[in-house]
Amino acid sequence: MPRHLNALPDLTRLLLGFAAATVGGWLWTQTGLPLGWLMGAAIATGALAEVVIPLPRLIHRAALIAIGTGVGLVLTPEVAARLLGWAPVMLVSAGLGIALALDFAPLLARLGGMSRTTAYFALLPGGVIEMATIGGKLGADRMTIAALHTIRVGLVVGLLPLALFALFPHDMRSPTTAAQMNLPVLAAALAIGALGGWLGARVNLPAAWLLGAVIASGVVSASGVLPTRLPSQGSALAQIVVGMSLGLRFERHRLAAIPRALAAGAPILLAIMAVMAAFAALASLILPLTMPTLVLAFSIGGMAEMVLTAKALHQDIAIVAAFQAIRGITVNAIAGLVWKRLHPTLSLSEKGHE
């Protein structure tokens, strides 16, 4: 990438990135593959990651609020009651993610040349900021954790929708109808979602602006006050913004700094993805949900990306969002406690030797 592009004004670099992401998203949509706007935007932005400046927080949060509000508005009283019945399975899924991180951490530590504490937090299906922060307090290498979480989300978002699309084309191409909503009601719904996102951030929810919007709009929707769908016109824009955020994580100079860790981590993350998908497939034999929905629910991807994938593939958005939310809350809340309980002296002995 020409270095002189880095000398451009910040606004120009941001607009350049948005234009590239939009073109990339449009080109990807022409293939007919799922998550076209998100994946195309992520790839285009990743190619320019050394030039494009990070998105302003306000824009990124607005996209998350829009996605979260759309999910929350499908939560009718019947759907909310159904989700409560799935709580035990959601907790099992969260526990499985922690167990797999524990099981694979020694292998990643040995092959990747890192401590077991770093390996454990790098493999957990939790938020990248939360895992890097909690792990760092226990002596783990935050940069390695952040890099491997970037690879984790990239692998899941890049591979899982394509695999499901290829295996279950009829499920994923089912038509959907766009709901009509007037502007005042749309503004009210988004305002409720924004308030929920703000409150979620105040109480440190995982994926706070997204999950907070889901909860707030879901509570209102369950009361029957608002209609059950947002119009789809803003979906492409939200996908572009989330795709840009994902693509900007792939800064080559950071990833190149830990090649051994990345080389060892990628196949191990793929193995964890496969195990989670296998459990989801087994669960689909005994639970009244489709296999694609359960695969997305059990997956170790980011919440925003998995919700968008479920929407693009016409799966049960509410179930996927609920599974991802419970997993994120559980992992962020107890992952550090689990590690300290199982390895009370390991973190301290490794601290300072990363």
mmCIF file of C-alpha atoms in Angstrom:
data_model
loop_
_atom_site.group_PDB
_atom_site.id
_atom_site.type_symbol
_atom_site.label_atom_id
_atom_site.label_comp_id
_atom_site.label_asym_id
_atom_site.label_seq_id
_atom_site.Cartn_x
_atom_site.Cartn_y
_atom_site.Cartn_z
ATOM 1 C CA MET A 1 0.000 0.000 0.000
ATOM 2 C CA PRO A 2 1.523 3.368 -0.965
ATOM 3 C CA ARG A 3 2.818 5.124 2.131
ATOM 4 C CA HIS A 4 1.700 8.531 0.916
ATOM 5 C CA LEU A 5 -1.906 7.489 1.598
ATOM 6 C CA ASN A 6 -1.112 7.602 5.310
ATOM 7 C CA ALA A 7 -0.457 11.333 4.953
ATOM 8 C CA LEU A 8 -4.029 12.009 3.851
ATOM 9 C CA PRO A 9 -6.336 13.854 6.281
ATOM 10 C CA ASP A 10 -8.208 11.603 8.688
ATOM 11 C CA LEU A 11 -11.604 12.376 7.157
ATOM 12 C CA THR A 12 -10.303 11.519 3.702
ATOM 13 C CA ARG A 13 -8.904 8.212 4.963
ATOM 14 C CA LEU A 14 -12.205 7.406 6.676
ATOM 15 C CA LEU A 15 -14.218 8.199 3.542
ATOM 16 C CA LEU A 16 -11.770 6.198 1.440
ATOM 17 C CA GLY A 17 -12.287 3.233 3.727
ATOM 18 C CA PHE A 18 -16.060 3.573 3.667
ATOM 19 C CA ALA A 19 -16.088 3.836 -0.134
ATOM 20 C CA ALA A 20 -13.874 0.766 -0.463
ATOM 21 C CA ALA A 21 -16.025 -1.135 2.041
ATOM 22 C CA THR A 22 -19.203 -0.214 0.171
ATOM 23 C CA VAL A 23 -17.795 -1.314 -3.175
ATOM 24 C CA GLY A 24 -16.440 -4.507 -1.631
ATOM 25 C CA GLY A 25 -19.789 -5.217 -0.012
ATOM 26 C CA TRP A 26 -21.669 -4.629 -3.245
ATOM 27 C CA LEU A 27 -19.332 -6.906 -5.184
ATOM 28 C CA TRP A 28 -19.736 -9.671 -2.588
ATOM 29 C CA THR A 29 -23.518 -9.397 -2.728
ATOM 30 C CA GLN A 30 -23.384 -10.031 -6.460
ATOM 31 C CA THR A 31 -22.120 -13.543 -5.746
ATOM 32 C CA GLY A 32 -25.385 -14.405 -3.999
ATOM 33 C CA LEU A 33 -23.503 -15.569 -0.901
ATOM 34 C CA PRO A 34 -24.708 -14.700 2.612
ATOM 35 C CA LEU A 35 -23.470 -11.663 4.556
ATOM 36 C CA GLY A 36 -22.453 -10.003 1.330
ATOM 37 C CA TRP A 37 -22.213 -6.448 2.643
ATOM 38 C CA LEU A 38 -20.409 -7.493 5.829
ATOM 39 C CA MET A 39 -17.888 -9.855 4.259
ATOM 40 C CA GLY A 40 -17.134 -7.621 1.302
ATOM 41 C CA ALA A 41 -16.684 -4.633 3.602
ATOM 42 C CA ALA A 42 -14.423 -6.620 5.945
ATOM 43 C CA ILE A 43 -12.175 -7.857 3.130
ATOM 44 C CA ALA A 44 -11.895 -4.446 1.473
ATOM 45 C CA THR A 45 -11.197 -2.709 4.774
ATOM 46 C CA GLY A 46 -8.707 -5.368 5.803
ATOM 47 C CA ALA A 47 -6.758 -4.715 2.602
ATOM 48 C CA LEU A 48 -6.588 -1.034 3.600
ATOM 49 C CA ALA A 49 -6.191 -1.589 7.344
ATOM 50 C CA GLU A 50 -2.885 0.272 7.437
ATOM 51 C CA VAL A 51 -4.474 3.337 5.829
ATOM 52 C CA VAL A 52 -8.065 3.556 7.041
ATOM 53 C CA ILE A 53 -8.533 5.134 10.462
ATOM 54 C CA PRO A 54 -10.793 3.457 13.042
ATOM 55 C CA LEU A 55 -14.476 4.202 12.756
ATOM 56 C CA PRO A 56 -15.789 6.870 15.117
ATOM 57 C CA ARG A 57 -17.373 5.161 18.108
ATOM 58 C CA LEU A 58 -20.677 6.907 17.478
ATOM 59 C CA ILE A 59 -21.018 5.328 14.022
ATOM 60 C CA HIS A 60 -20.096 1.857 15.227
ATOM 61 C CA ARG A 61 -22.454 2.085 18.178
ATOM 62 C CA ALA A 62 -25.273 3.320 15.947
ATOM 63 C CA ALA A 63 -24.895 0.237 13.750
ATOM 64 C CA LEU A 64 -24.908 -2.064 16.776
ATOM 65 C CA ILE A 65 -27.986 -0.302 18.169
ATOM 66 C CA ALA A 66 -29.812 -0.754 14.862
ATOM 67 C CA ILE A 67 -28.943 -4.462 14.728
ATOM 68 C CA GLY A 68 -29.823 -4.997 18.397
ATOM 69 C CA THR A 69 -33.116 -3.142 18.088
ATOM 70 C CA GLY A 70 -34.090 -5.233 15.094
ATOM 71 C CA VAL A 71 -33.398 -8.404 17.065
ATOM 72 C CA GLY A 72 -35.242 -7.176 20.133
ATOM 73 C CA LEU A 73 -38.374 -6.351 18.175
ATOM 74 C CA VAL A 74 -38.908 -10.000 17.270
ATOM 75 C CA LEU A 75 -39.268 -10.832 20.979
ATOM 76 C CA THR A 76 -43.007 -11.256 21.310
ATOM 77 C CA PRO A 77 -44.331 -12.581 24.645
ATOM 78 C CA GLU A 78 -44.464 -16.057 23.103
ATOM 79 C CA VAL A 79 -40.851 -15.846 21.923
ATOM 80 C CA ALA A 80 -39.689 -14.517 25.317
ATOM 81 C CA ALA A 81 -41.379 -17.407 27.122
ATOM 82 C CA ARG A 82 -39.787 -19.861 24.714
ATOM 83 C CA LEU A 83 -36.324 -18.417 25.351
ATOM 84 C CA LEU A 84 -36.664 -18.993 29.089
ATOM 85 C CA GLY A 85 -37.154 -22.675 28.409
ATOM 86 C CA TRP A 86 -33.858 -22.775 26.535
ATOM 87 C CA ALA A 87 -31.819 -21.293 29.397
ATOM 88 C CA PRO A 88 -30.318 -24.629 30.564
ATOM 89 C CA VAL A 89 -29.119 -25.447 27.041
ATOM 90 C CA MET A 90 -27.643 -21.956 26.715
ATOM 91 C CA LEU A 91 -25.668 -22.455 29.913
ATOM 92 C CA VAL A 92 -24.435 -25.845 28.683
ATOM 93 C CA SER A 93 -23.248 -24.194 25.472
ATOM 94 C CA ALA A 94 -21.396 -21.521 27.459
ATOM 95 C CA GLY A 95 -19.814 -24.145 29.689
ATOM 96 C CA LEU A 96 -18.722 -26.135 26.662
ATOM 97 C CA GLY A 97 -16.891 -23.106 25.279
ATOM 98 C CA ILE A 98 -14.968 -22.692 28.541
ATOM 99 C CA ALA A 99 -14.214 -26.423 28.746
ATOM 100 C CA LEU A 100 -12.801 -26.509 25.209
ATOM 101 C CA ALA A 101 -10.559 -23.534 25.968
ATOM 102 C CA LEU A 102 -9.249 -25.367 29.028
ATOM 103 C CA ASP A 103 -8.691 -28.564 27.059
ATOM 104 C CA PHE A 104 -6.877 -26.968 24.116
ATOM 105 C CA ALA A 105 -4.877 -24.362 26.059
ATOM 106 C CA PRO A 106 -1.912 -26.682 26.864
ATOM 107 C CA LEU A 107 -1.577 -27.657 23.193
ATOM 108 C CA LEU A 108 -1.703 -24.048 22.004
ATOM 109 C CA ALA A 109 0.792 -23.022 24.681
ATOM 110 C CA ARG A 110 3.251 -25.673 23.569
ATOM 111 C CA LEU A 111 2.882 -25.168 19.811
ATOM 112 C CA GLY A 112 2.466 -21.403 19.921
ATOM 113 C CA GLY A 113 5.279 -20.603 22.338
ATOM 114 C CA MET A 114 3.103 -18.862 24.926
ATOM 115 C CA SER A 115 2.033 -19.396 28.500
ATOM 116 C CA ARG A 116 -0.980 -21.538 29.292
ATOM 117 C CA THR A 117 -2.700 -18.505 30.774
ATOM 118 C CA THR A 118 -2.345 -16.628 27.487
ATOM 119 C CA ALA A 119 -3.488 -19.665 25.510
ATOM 120 C CA TYR A 120 -6.578 -20.140 27.676
ATOM 121 C CA PHE A 121 -7.791 -16.558 27.368
ATOM 122 C CA ALA A 122 -6.960 -16.513 23.650
ATOM 123 C CA LEU A 123 -9.261 -19.489 23.038
ATOM 124 C CA LEU A 124 -12.229 -18.399 25.151
ATOM 125 C CA PRO A 125 -15.362 -17.393 23.210
ATOM 126 C CA GLY A 126 -15.662 -14.065 25.019
ATOM 127 C CA GLY A 127 -15.235 -10.418 24.122
ATOM 128 C CA VAL A 128 -11.755 -9.508 22.911
ATOM 129 C CA ILE A 129 -11.438 -6.491 25.211
ATOM 130 C CA GLU A 130 -12.750 -8.385 28.221
ATOM 131 C CA MET A 131 -10.536 -11.423 27.637
ATOM 132 C CA ALA A 132 -7.425 -9.316 27.059
ATOM 133 C CA THR A 133 -8.153 -7.264 30.182
ATOM 134 C CA ILE A 134 -8.926 -10.189 32.498
ATOM 135 C CA GLY A 135 -6.097 -12.279 31.093
ATOM 136 C CA GLY A 136 -3.648 -9.396 31.360
ATOM 137 C CA LYS A 137 -4.393 -9.065 35.070
ATOM 138 C CA LEU A 138 -3.409 -12.717 35.466
ATOM 139 C CA GLY A 139 -0.134 -12.306 33.591
ATOM 140 C CA ALA A 140 -1.236 -13.183 30.048
ATOM 141 C CA ASP A 141 0.026 -11.451 26.893
ATOM 142 C CA ARG A 142 -2.760 -9.067 25.851
ATOM 143 C CA MET A 143 -1.526 -8.575 22.281
ATOM 144 C CA THR A 144 -1.495 -12.309 21.605
ATOM 145 C CA ILE A 145 -4.983 -12.677 23.068
ATOM 146 C CA ALA A 146 -6.336 -9.822 20.947
ATOM 147 C CA ALA A 147 -4.700 -11.158 17.769
ATOM 148 C CA LEU A 148 -6.058 -14.681 18.219
ATOM 149 C CA HIS A 149 -9.542 -13.363 18.990
ATOM 150 C CA THR A 150 -9.368 -11.436 15.728
ATOM 151 C CA ILE A 151 -8.497 -14.667 13.931
ATOM 152 C CA ARG A 152 -11.315 -16.467 15.768
ATOM 153 C CA VAL A 153 -13.996 -14.048 14.634
ATOM 154 C CA GLY A 154 -12.555 -13.881 11.131
ATOM 155 C CA LEU A 155 -12.587 -17.664 10.764
ATOM 156 C CA VAL A 156 -16.126 -18.031 12.082
ATOM 157 C CA VAL A 157 -17.598 -15.197 10.028
ATOM 158 C CA GLY A 158 -15.662 -16.150 6.915
ATOM 159 C CA LEU A 159 -16.298 -19.887 6.953
ATOM 160 C CA LEU A 160 -19.460 -20.682 8.906
ATOM 161 C CA PRO A 161 -22.030 -18.831 6.747
ATOM 162 C CA LEU A 162 -20.537 -20.292 3.572
ATOM 163 C CA ALA A 163 -20.603 -23.807 4.999
ATOM 164 C CA LEU A 164 -24.214 -23.484 6.143
ATOM 165 C CA PHE A 165 -25.210 -21.904 2.849
ATOM 166 C CA ALA A 166 -23.720 -24.817 0.930
ATOM 167 C CA LEU A 167 -25.196 -27.516 3.162
ATOM 168 C CA PHE A 168 -28.660 -26.029 3.728
ATOM 169 C CA PRO A 169 -29.487 -23.880 0.689
ATOM 170 C CA HIS A 170 -33.261 -24.256 0.953
ATOM 171 C CA ASP A 171 -33.316 -23.257 4.618
ATOM 172 C CA MET A 172 -31.295 -20.138 3.964
ATOM 173 C CA ARG A 173 -32.936 -18.853 0.845
ATOM 174 C CA SER A 174 -36.441 -18.830 2.252
ATOM 175 C CA PRO A 175 -38.149 -15.530 1.511
ATOM 176 C CA THR A 176 -38.828 -12.923 4.162
ATOM 177 C CA THR A 177 -41.283 -10.086 4.097
ATOM 178 C CA ALA A 178 -40.323 -6.540 4.920
ATOM 179 C CA ALA A 179 -42.383 -4.839 7.575
ATOM 180 C CA GLN A 180 -43.802 -1.371 7.141
ATOM 181 C CA MET A 181 -43.047 1.124 9.869
ATOM 182 C CA ASN A 182 -43.579 4.852 9.927
ATOM 183 C CA LEU A 183 -40.740 7.181 10.828
ATOM 184 C CA PRO A 184 -41.964 8.211 14.309
ATOM 185 C CA VAL A 185 -42.293 4.588 15.391
ATOM 186 C CA LEU A 186 -38.913 3.771 13.845
ATOM 187 C CA ALA A 187 -37.312 6.681 15.716
ATOM 188 C CA ALA A 188 -38.954 5.569 18.972
ATOM 189 C CA ALA A 189 -37.692 2.011 18.543
ATOM 190 C CA LEU A 190 -34.139 3.151 17.861
ATOM 191 C CA ALA A 191 -34.247 5.588 20.788
ATOM 192 C CA ILE A 192 -35.290 2.744 23.086
ATOM 193 C CA GLY A 193 -32.486 0.621 21.683
ATOM 194 C CA ALA A 194 -29.974 3.438 22.194
ATOM 195 C CA LEU A 195 -31.077 3.869 25.803
ATOM 196 C CA GLY A 196 -30.691 0.137 26.354
ATOM 197 C CA GLY A 197 -27.231 0.193 24.792
ATOM 198 C CA TRP A 198 -26.168 3.071 27.027
ATOM 199 C CA LEU A 199 -27.441 1.288 30.116
ATOM 200 C CA GLY A 200 -25.729 -1.921 28.975
ATOM 201 C CA ALA A 201 -22.433 -0.070 28.696
ATOM 202 C CA ARG A 202 -22.914 1.396 32.170
ATOM 203 C CA VAL A 203 -23.286 -2.077 33.717
ATOM 204 C CA ASN A 204 -20.515 -3.612 31.573
ATOM 205 C CA LEU A 205 -22.602 -6.070 29.574
ATOM 206 C CA PRO A 206 -20.682 -7.981 26.898
ATOM 207 C CA ALA A 207 -21.274 -6.416 23.485
ATOM 208 C CA ALA A 208 -23.049 -3.766 25.537
ATOM 209 C CA TRP A 209 -24.491 -1.526 22.831
ATOM 210 C CA LEU A 210 -25.827 -4.507 20.898
ATOM 211 C CA LEU A 211 -27.072 -6.594 23.814
ATOM 212 C CA GLY A 212 -28.457 -3.602 25.677
ATOM 213 C CA ALA A 213 -30.468 -2.623 22.599
ATOM 214 C CA VAL A 214 -31.748 -6.199 22.278
ATOM 215 C CA ILE A 215 -32.927 -6.272 25.887
ATOM 216 C CA ALA A 216 -34.520 -2.809 25.907
ATOM 217 C CA SER A 217 -36.349 -3.143 22.607
ATOM 218 C CA GLY A 218 -37.263 -6.723 23.489
ATOM 219 C CA VAL A 219 -38.954 -5.651 26.723
ATOM 220 C CA VAL A 220 -41.004 -3.047 24.861
ATOM 221 C CA SER A 221 -41.785 -5.409 21.986
ATOM 222 C CA ALA A 222 -42.941 -8.134 24.361
ATOM 223 C CA SER A 223 -45.506 -5.680 25.723
ATOM 224 C CA GLY A 224 -46.989 -5.298 22.249
ATOM 225 C CA VAL A 225 -46.274 -1.558 22.021
ATOM 226 C CA LEU A 226 -44.049 -1.685 18.938
ATOM 227 C CA PRO A 227 -44.335 -3.751 15.731
ATOM 228 C CA THR A 228 -42.184 -6.825 15.386
ATOM 229 C CA ARG A 229 -39.753 -5.814 12.644
ATOM 230 C CA LEU A 230 -37.590 -2.932 11.582
ATOM 231 C CA PRO A 231 -37.503 -2.115 7.859
ATOM 232 C CA SER A 232 -34.630 -3.775 6.030
ATOM 233 C CA GLN A 233 -33.301 -0.677 4.284
ATOM 234 C CA GLY A 234 -30.670 -0.045 6.949
ATOM 235 C CA SER A 235 -29.406 -3.608 7.062
ATOM 236 C CA ALA A 236 -26.776 -3.091 4.354
ATOM 237 C CA LEU A 237 -25.396 0.009 6.052
ATOM 238 C CA ALA A 238 -25.193 -1.742 9.423
ATOM 239 C CA GLN A 239 -23.387 -4.676 7.801
ATOM 240 C CA ILE A 240 -20.896 -2.336 6.133
ATOM 241 C CA VAL A 241 -20.074 -0.656 9.446
ATOM 242 C CA VAL A 242 -19.688 -3.971 11.310
ATOM 243 C CA GLY A 243 -17.624 -5.325 8.405
ATOM 244 C CA MET A 244 -15.339 -2.301 8.524
ATOM 245 C CA SER A 245 -14.874 -2.764 12.266
ATOM 246 C CA LEU A 246 -13.941 -6.405 11.687
ATOM 247 C CA GLY A 247 -11.591 -5.636 8.806
ATOM 248 C CA LEU A 248 -9.748 -2.957 10.781
ATOM 249 C CA ARG A 249 -8.688 -5.582 13.310
ATOM 250 C CA PHE A 250 -6.414 -7.176 10.711
ATOM 251 C CA GLU A 251 -3.495 -4.799 11.001
ATOM 252 C CA ARG A 252 -0.634 -6.614 9.345
ATOM 253 C CA HIS A 253 2.137 -5.237 11.558
ATOM 254 C CA ARG A 254 0.384 -6.551 14.688
ATOM 255 C CA LEU A 255 -0.414 -9.976 13.279
ATOM 256 C CA ALA A 256 3.069 -10.363 11.827
ATOM 257 C CA ALA A 257 4.580 -9.811 15.277
ATOM 258 C CA ILE A 258 3.391 -13.198 16.549
ATOM 259 C CA PRO A 259 3.531 -15.588 13.574
ATOM 260 C CA ARG A 260 4.109 -18.717 15.666
ATOM 261 C CA ALA A 261 1.085 -18.038 17.845
ATOM 262 C CA LEU A 262 -1.117 -17.405 14.807
ATOM 263 C CA ALA A 263 0.143 -20.477 12.964
ATOM 264 C CA ALA A 264 -0.657 -22.666 15.956
ATOM 265 C CA GLY A 265 -3.854 -20.883 16.910
ATOM 266 C CA ALA A 266 -5.696 -20.985 13.587
ATOM 267 C CA PRO A 267 -5.967 -24.796 13.296
ATOM 268 C CA ILE A 268 -6.818 -25.134 16.986
ATOM 269 C CA LEU A 269 -9.594 -22.570 16.630
ATOM 270 C CA LEU A 270 -10.859 -24.488 13.607
ATOM 271 C CA ALA A 271 -10.879 -27.640 15.731
ATOM 272 C CA ILE A 272 -12.895 -25.889 18.445
ATOM 273 C CA MET A 273 -15.324 -24.620 15.787
ATOM 274 C CA ALA A 274 -15.730 -28.179 14.520
ATOM 275 C CA VAL A 275 -16.365 -29.565 18.009
ATOM 276 C CA MET A 276 -18.987 -26.912 18.739
ATOM 277 C CA ALA A 277 -20.659 -27.586 15.384
ATOM 278 C CA ALA A 278 -20.665 -31.315 16.130
ATOM 279 C CA PHE A 279 -22.374 -30.723 19.475
ATOM 280 C CA ALA A 280 -24.902 -28.495 17.728
ATOM 281 C CA ALA A 281 -25.575 -31.197 15.152
ATOM 282 C CA LEU A 282 -26.141 -33.761 17.906
ATOM 283 C CA ALA A 283 -28.403 -31.332 19.742
ATOM 284 C CA SER A 284 -30.500 -30.846 16.601
ATOM 285 C CA LEU A 285 -31.392 -34.547 16.711
ATOM 286 C CA ILE A 286 -33.181 -34.163 20.034
ATOM 287 C CA LEU A 287 -34.129 -30.464 20.199
ATOM 288 C CA PRO A 288 -36.893 -28.781 18.161
ATOM 289 C CA LEU A 289 -34.570 -26.379 16.341
ATOM 290 C CA THR A 290 -32.943 -26.564 12.927
ATOM 291 C CA MET A 291 -29.312 -27.549 12.680
ATOM 292 C CA PRO A 292 -28.243 -24.195 11.128
ATOM 293 C CA THR A 293 -29.857 -22.294 13.998
ATOM 294 C CA LEU A 294 -28.125 -24.458 16.595
ATOM 295 C CA VAL A 295 -24.768 -24.259 14.805
ATOM 296 C CA LEU A 296 -24.981 -20.469 14.862
ATOM 297 C CA ALA A 297 -26.166 -20.523 18.483
ATOM 298 C CA PHE A 298 -23.273 -22.750 19.596
ATOM 299 C CA SER A 299 -20.672 -20.996 17.432
ATOM 300 C CA ILE A 300 -17.733 -19.086 18.887
ATOM 301 C CA GLY A 301 -18.121 -16.015 16.684
ATOM 302 C CA GLY A 302 -18.878 -12.478 17.763
ATOM 303 C CA MET A 303 -22.455 -11.699 18.776
ATOM 304 C CA ALA A 304 -23.083 -9.019 16.149
ATOM 305 C CA GLU A 305 -21.689 -11.168 13.365
ATOM 306 C CA MET A 306 -23.668 -14.254 14.382
ATOM 307 C CA VAL A 307 -26.914 -12.290 14.685
ATOM 308 C CA LEU A 308 -26.380 -10.845 11.219
ATOM 309 C CA THR A 309 -25.565 -14.317 9.903
ATOM 310 C CA ALA A 310 -28.769 -15.722 11.393
ATOM 311 C CA LYS A 311 -30.747 -12.910 9.787
ATOM 312 C CA ALA A 312 -29.070 -13.349 6.404
ATOM 313 C CA LEU A 313 -29.691 -17.094 6.447
ATOM 314 C CA HIS A 314 -33.267 -16.746 7.743
ATOM 315 C CA GLN A 315 -32.656 -18.663 10.953
ATOM 316 C CA ASP A 316 -34.118 -18.104 14.427
ATOM 317 C CA ILE A 317 -32.567 -14.738 15.274
ATOM 318 C CA ALA A 318 -33.925 -14.611 18.821
ATOM 319 C CA ILE A 319 -32.476 -18.011 19.731
ATOM 320 C CA VAL A 320 -29.070 -17.196 18.240
ATOM 321 C CA ALA A 321 -28.944 -13.820 20.003
ATOM 322 C CA ALA A 322 -29.964 -15.346 23.332
ATOM 323 C CA PHE A 323 -27.364 -18.147 23.123
ATOM 324 C CA GLN A 324 -24.624 -15.686 22.187
ATOM 325 C CA ALA A 325 -25.652 -13.273 24.959
ATOM 326 C CA ILE A 326 -25.722 -15.942 27.676
ATOM 327 C CA ARG A 327 -22.402 -17.309 26.497
ATOM 328 C CA GLY A 328 -20.798 -13.857 26.490
ATOM 329 C CA ILE A 329 -22.118 -12.980 29.940
ATOM 330 C CA THR A 330 -21.107 -16.357 31.386
ATOM 331 C CA VAL A 331 -17.613 -16.404 29.891
ATOM 332 C CA ASN A 332 -16.856 -12.805 30.836
ATOM 333 C CA ALA A 333 -18.157 -13.363 34.367
ATOM 334 C CA ILE A 334 -16.541 -16.647 35.357
ATOM 335 C CA ALA A 335 -13.670 -17.420 32.952
ATOM 336 C CA GLY A 336 -11.097 -15.708 35.162
ATOM 337 C CA LEU A 337 -12.490 -17.309 38.302
ATOM 338 C CA VAL A 338 -12.392 -20.752 36.689
ATOM 339 C CA TRP A 339 -8.760 -20.321 35.704
ATOM 340 C CA LYS A 340 -7.697 -19.090 39.135
ATOM 341 C CA ARG A 341 -9.586 -21.926 40.815
ATOM 342 C CA LEU A 342 -8.044 -24.624 38.619
ATOM 343 C CA HIS A 343 -4.582 -23.025 38.452
ATOM 344 C CA PRO A 344 -4.196 -20.955 41.647
ATOM 345 C CA THR A 345 -0.438 -20.471 41.294
ATOM 346 C CA LEU A 346 0.142 -20.822 37.568
ATOM 347 C CA SER A 347 -0.859 -17.288 36.569
ATOM 348 C CA LEU A 348 1.317 -15.739 39.243
ATOM 349 C CA SER A 349 4.329 -17.866 38.330
ATOM 350 C CA GLU A 350 3.989 -16.954 34.664
ATOM 351 C CA LYS A 351 3.471 -13.260 35.261
ATOM 352 C CA GLY A 352 6.395 -11.254 34.100
ATOM 353 C CA HIS A 353 7.708 -14.057 31.852
ATOM 354 C CA GLU A 354 5.492 -13.342 28.840
#
